[in-house]
Structure formats: C-alpha cells, structure tokens
Short mmCIF file of C-alpha atoms in Angstrom, two decimals:
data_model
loop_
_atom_site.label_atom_id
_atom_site.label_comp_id
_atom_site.label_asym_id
_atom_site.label_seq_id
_atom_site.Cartn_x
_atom_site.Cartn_y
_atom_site.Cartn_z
CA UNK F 206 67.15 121.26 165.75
CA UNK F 207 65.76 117.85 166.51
CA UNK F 208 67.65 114.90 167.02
CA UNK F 209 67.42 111.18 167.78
CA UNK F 210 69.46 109.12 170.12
CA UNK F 211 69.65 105.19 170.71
CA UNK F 212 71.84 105.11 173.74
CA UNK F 213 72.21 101.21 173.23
CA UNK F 214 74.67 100.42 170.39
CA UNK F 215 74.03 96.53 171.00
CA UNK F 216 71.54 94.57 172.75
CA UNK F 217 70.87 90.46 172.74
CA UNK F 218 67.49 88.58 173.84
CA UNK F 219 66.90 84.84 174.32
CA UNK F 220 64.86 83.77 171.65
CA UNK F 221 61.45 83.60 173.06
CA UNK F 222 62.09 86.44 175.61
CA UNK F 223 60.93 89.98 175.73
CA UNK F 224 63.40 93.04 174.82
CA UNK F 225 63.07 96.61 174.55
CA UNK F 226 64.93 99.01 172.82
CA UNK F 227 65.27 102.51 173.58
CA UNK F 228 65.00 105.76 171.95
CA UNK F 229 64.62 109.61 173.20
CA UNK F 230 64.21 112.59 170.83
CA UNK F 231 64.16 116.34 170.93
CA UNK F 232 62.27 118.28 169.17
CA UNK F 233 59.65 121.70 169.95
CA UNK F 234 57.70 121.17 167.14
CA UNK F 235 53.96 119.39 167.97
CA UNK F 236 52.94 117.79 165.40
CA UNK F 237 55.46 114.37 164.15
CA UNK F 238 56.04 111.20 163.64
CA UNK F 239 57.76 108.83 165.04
CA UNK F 240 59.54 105.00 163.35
CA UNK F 241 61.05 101.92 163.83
CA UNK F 242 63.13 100.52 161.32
CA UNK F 243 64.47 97.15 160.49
CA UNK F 244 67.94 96.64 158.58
CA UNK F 245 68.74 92.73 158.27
CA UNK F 246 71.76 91.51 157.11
CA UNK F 247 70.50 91.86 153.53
CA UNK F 248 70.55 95.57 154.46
CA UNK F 249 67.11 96.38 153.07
CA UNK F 250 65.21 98.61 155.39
CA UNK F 251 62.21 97.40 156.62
CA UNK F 252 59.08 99.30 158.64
CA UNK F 253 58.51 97.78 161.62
CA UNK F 254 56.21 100.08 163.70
CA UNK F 255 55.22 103.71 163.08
CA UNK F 256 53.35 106.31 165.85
CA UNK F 257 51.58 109.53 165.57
CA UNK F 258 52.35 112.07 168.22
CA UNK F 259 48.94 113.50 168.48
CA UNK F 260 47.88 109.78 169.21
CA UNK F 261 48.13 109.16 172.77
CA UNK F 262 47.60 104.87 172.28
CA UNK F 263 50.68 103.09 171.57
CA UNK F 264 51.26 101.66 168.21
CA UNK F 265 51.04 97.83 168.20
CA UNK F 266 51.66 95.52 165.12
CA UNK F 267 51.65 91.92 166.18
CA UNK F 268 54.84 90.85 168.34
CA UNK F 269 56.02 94.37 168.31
CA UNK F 270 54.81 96.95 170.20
CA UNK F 271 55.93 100.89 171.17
CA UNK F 272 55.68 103.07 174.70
CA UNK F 273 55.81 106.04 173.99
CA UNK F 274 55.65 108.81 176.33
CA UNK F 275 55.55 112.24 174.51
CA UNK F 276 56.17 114.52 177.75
CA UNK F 277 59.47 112.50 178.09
CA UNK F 278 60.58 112.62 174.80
CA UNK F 279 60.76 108.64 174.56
CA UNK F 280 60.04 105.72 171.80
CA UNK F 281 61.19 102.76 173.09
CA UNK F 282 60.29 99.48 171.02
CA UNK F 283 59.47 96.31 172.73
CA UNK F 284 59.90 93.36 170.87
CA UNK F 285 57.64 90.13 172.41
CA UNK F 286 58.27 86.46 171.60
CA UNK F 287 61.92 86.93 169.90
CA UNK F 288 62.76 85.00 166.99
CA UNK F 289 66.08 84.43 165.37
CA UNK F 290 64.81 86.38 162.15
CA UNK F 291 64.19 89.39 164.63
CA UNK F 292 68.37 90.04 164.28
CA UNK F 293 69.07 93.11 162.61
CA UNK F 294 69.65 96.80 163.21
CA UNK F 295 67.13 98.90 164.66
CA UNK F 296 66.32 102.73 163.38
CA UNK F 297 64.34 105.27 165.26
CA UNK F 298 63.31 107.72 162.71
CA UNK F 299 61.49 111.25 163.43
CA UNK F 300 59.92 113.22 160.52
CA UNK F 301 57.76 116.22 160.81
CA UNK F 302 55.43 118.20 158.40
CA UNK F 303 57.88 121.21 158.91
CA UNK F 304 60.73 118.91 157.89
CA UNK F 305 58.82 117.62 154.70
CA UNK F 306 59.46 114.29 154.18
CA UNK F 307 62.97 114.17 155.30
CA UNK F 308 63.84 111.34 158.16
CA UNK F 309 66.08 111.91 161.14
CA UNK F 310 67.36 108.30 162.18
CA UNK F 311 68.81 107.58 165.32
CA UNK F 312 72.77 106.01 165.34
CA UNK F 313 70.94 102.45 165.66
CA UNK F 314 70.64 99.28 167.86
CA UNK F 315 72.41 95.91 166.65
CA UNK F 316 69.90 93.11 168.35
CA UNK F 317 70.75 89.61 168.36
CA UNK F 318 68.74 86.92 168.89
CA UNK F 319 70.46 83.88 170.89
CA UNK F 320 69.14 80.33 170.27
CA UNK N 194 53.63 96.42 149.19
CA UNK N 195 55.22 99.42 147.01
CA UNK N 196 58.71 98.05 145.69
CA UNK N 197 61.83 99.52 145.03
CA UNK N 198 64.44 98.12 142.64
CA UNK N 199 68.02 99.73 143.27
CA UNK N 200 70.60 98.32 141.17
CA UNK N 201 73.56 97.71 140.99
CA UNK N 202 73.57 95.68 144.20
CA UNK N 203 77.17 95.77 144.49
CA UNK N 204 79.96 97.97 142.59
CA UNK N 205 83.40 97.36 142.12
CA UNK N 206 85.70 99.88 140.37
CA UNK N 207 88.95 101.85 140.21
CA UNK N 208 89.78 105.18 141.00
CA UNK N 209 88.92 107.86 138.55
CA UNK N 210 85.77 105.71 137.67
CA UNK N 211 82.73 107.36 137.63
CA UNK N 212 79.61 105.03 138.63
CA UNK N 213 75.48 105.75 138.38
CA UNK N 214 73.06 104.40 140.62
CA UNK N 215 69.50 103.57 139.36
CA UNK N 216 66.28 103.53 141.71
CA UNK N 217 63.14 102.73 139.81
CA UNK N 218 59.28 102.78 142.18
CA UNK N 219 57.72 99.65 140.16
CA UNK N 220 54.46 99.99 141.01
CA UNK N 221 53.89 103.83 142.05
CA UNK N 222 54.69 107.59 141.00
CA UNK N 223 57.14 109.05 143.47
CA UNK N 224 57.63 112.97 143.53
CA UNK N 225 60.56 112.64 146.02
CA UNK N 226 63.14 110.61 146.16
CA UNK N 227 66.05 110.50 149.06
CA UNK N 228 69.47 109.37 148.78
CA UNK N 229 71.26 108.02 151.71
CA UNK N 230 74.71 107.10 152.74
CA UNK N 231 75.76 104.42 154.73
CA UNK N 232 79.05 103.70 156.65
CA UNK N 233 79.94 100.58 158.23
CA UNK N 234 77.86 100.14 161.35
CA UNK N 235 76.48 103.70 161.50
CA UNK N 236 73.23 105.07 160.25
CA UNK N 237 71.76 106.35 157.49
CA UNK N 238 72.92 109.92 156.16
CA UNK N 239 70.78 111.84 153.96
CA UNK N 240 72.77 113.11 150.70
CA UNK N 241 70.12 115.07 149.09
CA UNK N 242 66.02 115.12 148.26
CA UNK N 243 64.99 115.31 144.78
CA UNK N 244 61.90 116.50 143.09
CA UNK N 245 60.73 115.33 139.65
CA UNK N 246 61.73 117.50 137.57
CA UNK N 247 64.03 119.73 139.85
CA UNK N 248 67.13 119.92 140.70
CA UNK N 249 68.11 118.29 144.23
CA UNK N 250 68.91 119.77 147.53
CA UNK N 251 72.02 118.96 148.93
CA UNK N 252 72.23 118.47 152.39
CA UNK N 253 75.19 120.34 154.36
CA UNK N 254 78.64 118.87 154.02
CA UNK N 255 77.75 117.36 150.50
CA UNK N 256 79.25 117.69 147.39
CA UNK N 257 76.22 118.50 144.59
CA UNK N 258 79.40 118.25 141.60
CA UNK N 259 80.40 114.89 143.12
CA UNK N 260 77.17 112.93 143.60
CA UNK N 261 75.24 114.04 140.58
CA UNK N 262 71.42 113.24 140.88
CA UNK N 263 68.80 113.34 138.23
CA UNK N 264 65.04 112.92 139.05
CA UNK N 265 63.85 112.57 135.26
CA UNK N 266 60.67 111.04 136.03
CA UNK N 267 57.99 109.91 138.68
CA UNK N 268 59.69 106.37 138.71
CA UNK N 269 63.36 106.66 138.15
CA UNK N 270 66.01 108.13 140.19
CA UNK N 271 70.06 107.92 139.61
CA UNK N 272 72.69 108.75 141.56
CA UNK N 273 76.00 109.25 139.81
CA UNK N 274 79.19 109.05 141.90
CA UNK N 275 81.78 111.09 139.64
CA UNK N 276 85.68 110.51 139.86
CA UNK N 277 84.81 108.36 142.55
CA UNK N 278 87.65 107.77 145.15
CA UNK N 279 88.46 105.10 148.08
CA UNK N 280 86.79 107.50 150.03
CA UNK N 281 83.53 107.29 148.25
CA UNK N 282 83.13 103.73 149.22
CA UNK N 283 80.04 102.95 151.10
CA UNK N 284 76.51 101.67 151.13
CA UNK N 285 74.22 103.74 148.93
CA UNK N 286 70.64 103.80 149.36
CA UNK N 287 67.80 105.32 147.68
CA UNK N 288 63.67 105.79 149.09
CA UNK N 289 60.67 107.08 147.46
CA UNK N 290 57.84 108.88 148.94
CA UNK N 291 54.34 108.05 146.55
CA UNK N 292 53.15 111.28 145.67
CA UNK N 293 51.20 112.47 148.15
CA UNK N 294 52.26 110.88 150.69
CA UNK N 295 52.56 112.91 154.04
CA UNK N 296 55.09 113.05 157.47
CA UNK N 297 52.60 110.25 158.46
CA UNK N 298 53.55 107.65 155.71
CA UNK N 299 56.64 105.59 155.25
CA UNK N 300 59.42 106.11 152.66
CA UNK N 301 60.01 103.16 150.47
CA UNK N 302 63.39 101.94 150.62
CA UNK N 303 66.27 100.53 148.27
CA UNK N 304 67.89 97.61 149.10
CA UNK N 305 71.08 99.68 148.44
CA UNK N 306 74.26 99.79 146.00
CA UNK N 307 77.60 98.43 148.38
CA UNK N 308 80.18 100.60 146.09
CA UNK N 309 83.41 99.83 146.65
CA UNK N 310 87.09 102.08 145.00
CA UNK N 311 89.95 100.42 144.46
#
C-alpha cells in the first residue's frame, strides 16, 4: 500500500528567508502524481505545486518550487522569499491512475511565517 | 478557477440531530465527488467517493448508514450526518473531480462544514 509521511509536524521561516518542507512516499506503482497543498486558517485547501513522476524536471510555480528525487522516494517543497500569507498547513498528496482519483495526504506541516 | 460552494460553513446542533451537507461545482460537471474528514490538527480522511448516479464507496472503518451520501447530479453533492453524536464533530469537506479529469489533475476543494454536537 502506498503511503505519505511529513516527518516535520511544525516548521517556522523568517519572512523573506528560504524553507523547505519535507515529504517521502512509498509506493511500487510507476506511473503517479505527486501535490502540495495549502490549508490557511480559513481552512480552504489550496494547490500549491503539482509533479508528474515520469517528469524528471522539478515543478516550479513562482516562489515555490519542488526537488524531487523519484529513486529516493522524496517531495520536498521549498518555499523562496516567505511571506506572512505563506502560514498555513502543508499537504503532500499522492494519487495514481490505479488508485483513480482518490488522494493519499501526508499527516501535514504547520509553517509559520515570523515577521 | 473551478469553484466549489460547500455550505453550511459552520453547524451547530444537539444530539439526535441529523444534519446534510451540500457541495455544489458552480461552473463545471463533476462525475466524482470525495468527502473528507477532518480532526483537529490532523489531515484529511477520505469518507467515501461518489459517482453520479451511484451509490458511494465507503472507505474502511466508515459507517455508509451514518454518513448518508447522495450524488444526484453532475453539480451537487450532500452529505447527511444521521443521529449525529459529540463524536461526529469535525471538519467536513467535500472535492470534485471535472469529468474527465485524470490522476494528473487537481481535485477541487470545499471550503468545508465545521459541525459541531452538543
């Protein structure tokens, strides 16, 4: 069965500064997908980054960025340039075309953002 | 971007009370649906995946008499939390896939029901 772990239940950044969360999954399948998610105080999900596992670039969308290193198992989101509105909880998500559309979310990462 | 509108925001009942959960796609057709529970500082935990016009699946561990969901229609999902109990409490929230969608695209998320038992 595949599963998703966040070893870091809480991390905090400078605003301005660099952080990076972690993630490491297990899975045998090949072919998956791999997400970030963003739950703000307001508790709404939100899609921060997403990664193909065929695709051997990381995934970049403006401050955020991914490493990810398939042989290793590991997802690890690095956020650039941290801004106060960047507190929230972080997901990891895996999904698969053998799972259907069904997410398996990692326990999460509280971040917070010091001024 | 697609929207979802879950609503209630926030539910506060008594025991014994039974409560429904609406999740509407406003501005595409979703075959599948997801309904997730969330405890206090812990992740999400998929209830059950619905199909339009099909009954759900029920993952392990979860009551299909208890939480009641009906998939009537490519934009409407409910979730109905029956005799709900102090234990029911929690954060409920739904996601669409657009039909079609594959692994590759995102689900489409609630901003989620707080429900709370006296």
């Amino acid at each position: 069965a595949q599963t998703v772990t966040q070893s870091q239940p809480e991390m905090s950044v400078q605003e301005a500064e660099t952080v990076t969360l972690s993630c490491t999954y297990d899975t045998s399948e090949s072919d998956y997908y791999l997400f970030w998610y963003k739950q703000p105080p307001s508790r709404q999900m939100i899609l921060v980054i997403r990664q193909e596992a065929y695709k051997q670039q990381n995934a970049t969308e403006n401050r955020f960025s991914v490493n990810f290193q398939k042989a290793a198992k590991s997802f690890s989101l690095k956020i650039s340039d941290s801004q106060l509105g960047d507190a929230a909880m972080y997901f990891c998500a895996y999904r698969s075309p053998e799972r259907g559309l069904k997410y398996i979310f990692g326990t999460g990462t509280r971040l917070k953002v010091l001024a | 971007g697609a929207v979802v509108s879950q609503h209630p925001s926030w539910v506060i009942c008594k025991s014994g009370t039974s409560v429904k959960i609406e999740c509407r796609s406003l501005d595409f057709q979703a075959t599948t649906m997801f309904w997730y529970r969330q405890f206090p500082k812990q992740s999400l935990m998929l209830m059950a995946t619905s199909n339009e016009g099909s009954k759900a699946t029920y993952e392990q561990g979860v009551e299909k008499d208890k939480f009641l969901i009906n998939h009537a229609s490519l934009t409407l999902s409910t979730l109905t939390v029956t005799s709900a109990h102090p234990e029911d409490s929690s954060f409920y929230i739904c996601s669409f896939s657009r039909a079609g969608a594959g692994s590759n695209q995102p689900q489409h998320f609630g901003d989620g029901t707080r429900l709370s038992i006296l």
